Amino acid sequence: MTQNMGSKGPIQEHDIIMRSRRTLEITGVKQVESFDNEEFLLETVMGFLSVKGQNLQMKNLDVDKGIVSIKGKIFEIIYLDEHHTEKAKGFFSKLFK
């Protein structure tokens, strides 16, 4: 399920906009590592980002601009540091085989 996002040119900005705890728009996404209805793992220009919630769905994906929109009930947004990144990728790769 890995989808590479186009990163042409200078370093992209990275922003997260949440509306009413129901929709997220995330810019600066390099790739979508994995996703299901409870968790998204995204690689952004600022590191790996985990979004957890309920009934999560990818609402929009703009590969050229590095924008991902997610809808559902958002419970948690967390950046994974270097130590936890490999652990998270290993966990997700086992989960989605």
PDB file of C-alpha atoms in Angstrom:
ATOM      1  CA  MET A   1       0.000   0.000   0.000  1.00  0.00           C
ATOM      2  CA  THR A   2       2.994   2.294  -0.077  1.00  0.00           C
ATOM      3  CA  GLN A   3       2.392   5.257  -2.348  1.00  0.00           C
ATOM      4  CA  ASN A   4       5.264   7.568  -3.217  1.00  0.00           C
ATOM      5  CA  MET A   5       4.454  11.260  -3.327  1.00  0.00           C
ATOM      6  CA  GLY A   6       6.158  13.507  -5.861  1.00  0.00           C
ATOM      7  CA  SER A   7       8.782  15.689  -4.234  1.00  0.00           C
ATOM      8  CA  LYS A   8      10.037  17.915  -7.004  1.00  0.00           C
ATOM      9  CA  GLY A   9      12.019  20.994  -6.117  1.00  0.00           C
ATOM     10  CA  PRO A  10      12.838  22.527  -2.715  1.00  0.00           C
ATOM     11  CA  ILE A  11      11.808  21.142   0.667  1.00  0.00           C
ATOM     12  CA  GLN A  12       8.062  21.221   1.038  1.00  0.00           C
ATOM     13  CA  GLU A  13       6.306  22.883   3.901  1.00  0.00           C
ATOM     14  CA  HIS A  14       4.495  20.616   6.321  1.00  0.00           C
ATOM     15  CA  ASP A  15       1.182  21.650   7.834  1.00  0.00           C
ATOM     16  CA  ILE A  16      -1.682  19.860   9.543  1.00  0.00           C
ATOM     17  CA  ILE A  17      -5.134  21.414   9.480  1.00  0.00           C
ATOM     18  CA  MET A  18      -7.858  19.740  11.546  1.00  0.00           C
ATOM     19  CA  ARG A  19     -11.495  20.750  11.290  1.00  0.00           C
ATOM     20  CA  SER A  20     -13.961  19.762  14.006  1.00  0.00           C
ATOM     21  CA  ARG A  21     -11.911  16.662  14.864  1.00  0.00           C
ATOM     22  CA  ARG A  22     -13.482  15.082  11.764  1.00  0.00           C
ATOM     23  CA  THR A  23     -11.173  16.020   8.873  1.00  0.00           C
ATOM     24  CA  LEU A  24      -7.426  16.440   8.517  1.00  0.00           C
ATOM     25  CA  GLU A  25      -5.492  17.986   5.673  1.00  0.00           C
ATOM     26  CA  ILE A  26      -1.786  17.207   5.796  1.00  0.00           C
ATOM     27  CA  THR A  27       0.785  18.797   3.479  1.00  0.00           C
ATOM     28  CA  GLY A  28       4.420  17.834   2.992  1.00  0.00           C
ATOM     29  CA  VAL A  29       3.611  14.117   2.744  1.00  0.00           C
ATOM     30  CA  LYS A  30       6.356  12.111   1.039  1.00  0.00           C
ATOM     31  CA  GLN A  31       4.531   8.787   1.063  1.00  0.00           C
ATOM     32  CA  VAL A  32       1.669   6.870   2.618  1.00  0.00           C
ATOM     33  CA  GLU A  33       3.267   3.887   4.364  1.00  0.00           C
ATOM     34  CA  SER A  34       0.029   2.183   5.360  1.00  0.00           C
ATOM     35  CA  PHE A  35      -3.529   2.893   6.359  1.00  0.00           C
ATOM     36  CA  ASP A  36      -6.728   1.291   7.547  1.00  0.00           C
ATOM     37  CA  ASN A  37      -9.888   2.533   9.241  1.00  0.00           C
ATOM     38  CA  GLU A  38      -8.093   2.988  12.599  1.00  0.00           C
ATOM     39  CA  GLU A  39      -4.599   4.251  11.742  1.00  0.00           C
ATOM     40  CA  PHE A  40      -2.614   5.995   9.004  1.00  0.00           C
ATOM     41  CA  LEU A  41       1.187   5.984   8.908  1.00  0.00           C
ATOM     42  CA  LEU A  42       2.569   8.769   6.724  1.00  0.00           C
ATOM     43  CA  GLU A  43       6.119   9.781   5.928  1.00  0.00           C
ATOM     44  CA  THR A  44       6.288  13.575   5.889  1.00  0.00           C
ATOM     45  CA  VAL A  45       9.136  15.995   5.263  1.00  0.00           C
ATOM     46  CA  MET A  46       9.288  16.403   9.068  1.00  0.00           C
ATOM     47  CA  GLY A  47       9.352  12.672   9.900  1.00  0.00           C
ATOM     48  CA  PHE A  48       6.877   9.841  10.305  1.00  0.00           C
ATOM     49  CA  LEU A  49       3.375  10.779  11.421  1.00  0.00           C
ATOM     50  CA  SER A  50       0.790   8.428  12.897  1.00  0.00           C
ATOM     51  CA  VAL A  51      -2.895   9.387  12.837  1.00  0.00           C
ATOM     52  CA  LYS A  52      -5.201   7.207  14.936  1.00  0.00           C
ATOM     53  CA  GLY A  53      -8.963   7.296  15.067  1.00  0.00           C
ATOM     54  CA  GLN A  54     -12.214   5.599  14.165  1.00  0.00           C
ATOM     55  CA  ASN A  55     -13.754   5.094  10.701  1.00  0.00           C
ATOM     56  CA  LEU A  56     -10.754   6.787   9.068  1.00  0.00           C
ATOM     57  CA  GLN A  57     -10.854   7.141   5.291  1.00  0.00           C
ATOM     58  CA  MET A  58      -8.585   8.778   2.751  1.00  0.00           C
ATOM     59  CA  LYS A  59     -10.713  11.612   1.431  1.00  0.00           C
ATOM     60  CA  ASN A  60      -8.166  13.099  -0.986  1.00  0.00           C
ATOM     61  CA  LEU A  61      -4.693  12.231  -2.219  1.00  0.00           C
ATOM     62  CA  ASP A  62      -2.700  14.704  -4.333  1.00  0.00           C
ATOM     63  CA  VAL A  63       0.535  12.955  -5.223  1.00  0.00           C
ATOM     64  CA  ASP A  64       2.109  15.928  -7.034  1.00  0.00           C
ATOM     65  CA  LYS A  65       1.566  18.376  -4.170  1.00  0.00           C
ATOM     66  CA  GLY A  66       2.131  15.897  -1.298  1.00  0.00           C
ATOM     67  CA  ILE A  67      -1.311  16.493   0.226  1.00  0.00           C
ATOM     68  CA  VAL A  68      -3.393  13.871   2.032  1.00  0.00           C
ATOM     69  CA  SER A  69      -6.883  14.476   3.420  1.00  0.00           C
ATOM     70  CA  ILE A  70      -8.315  12.104   6.002  1.00  0.00           C
ATOM     71  CA  LYS A  71     -11.845  11.988   7.354  1.00  0.00           C
ATOM     72  CA  GLY A  72     -13.202  10.130  10.377  1.00  0.00           C
ATOM     73  CA  LYS A  73     -13.079  10.632  14.143  1.00  0.00           C
ATOM     74  CA  ILE A  74      -9.523  11.671  15.071  1.00  0.00           C
ATOM     75  CA  PHE A  75      -8.180  10.379  18.403  1.00  0.00           C
ATOM     76  CA  GLU A  76      -4.436  10.955  18.145  1.00  0.00           C
ATOM     77  CA  ILE A  77      -1.814  12.612  15.951  1.00  0.00           C
ATOM     78  CA  ILE A  78       1.759  11.753  16.868  1.00  0.00           C
ATOM     79  CA  TYR A  79       5.203  12.080  15.312  1.00  0.00           C
ATOM     80  CA  LEU A  80       7.385   9.007  15.625  1.00  0.00           C
ATOM     81  CA  ASP A  81      11.034   9.670  16.433  1.00  0.00           C
ATOM     82  CA  GLU A  82      13.931   7.815  14.777  1.00  0.00           C
ATOM     83  CA  HIS A  83      13.875   5.010  17.368  1.00  0.00           C
ATOM     84  CA  HIS A  84      10.170   4.294  16.943  1.00  0.00           C
ATOM     85  CA  THR A  85      10.078   4.679  13.148  1.00  0.00           C
ATOM     86  CA  GLU A  86      11.595   1.297  12.293  1.00  0.00           C
ATOM     87  CA  LYS A  87       9.482  -0.368  14.952  1.00  0.00           C
ATOM     88  CA  ALA A  88       6.327   1.200  13.490  1.00  0.00           C
ATOM     89  CA  LYS A  89       7.270   0.287   9.906  1.00  0.00           C
ATOM     90  CA  GLY A  90       8.011  -3.299  11.002  1.00  0.00           C
ATOM     91  CA  PHE A  91       4.689  -3.503  12.833  1.00  0.00           C
ATOM     92  CA  PHE A  92       2.744  -2.181   9.835  1.00  0.00           C
ATOM     93  CA  SER A  93       4.564  -4.379   7.331  1.00  0.00           C
ATOM     94  CA  LYS A  94       3.610  -7.455   9.342  1.00  0.00           C
ATOM     95  CA  LEU A  95       0.048  -6.232   9.734  1.00  0.00           C
ATOM     96  CA  PHE A  96      -0.514  -5.590   6.013  1.00  0.00           C
ATOM     97  CA  LYS A  97       1.177  -8.652   4.445  1.00  0.00           C
TER      98      LYS A  97
END
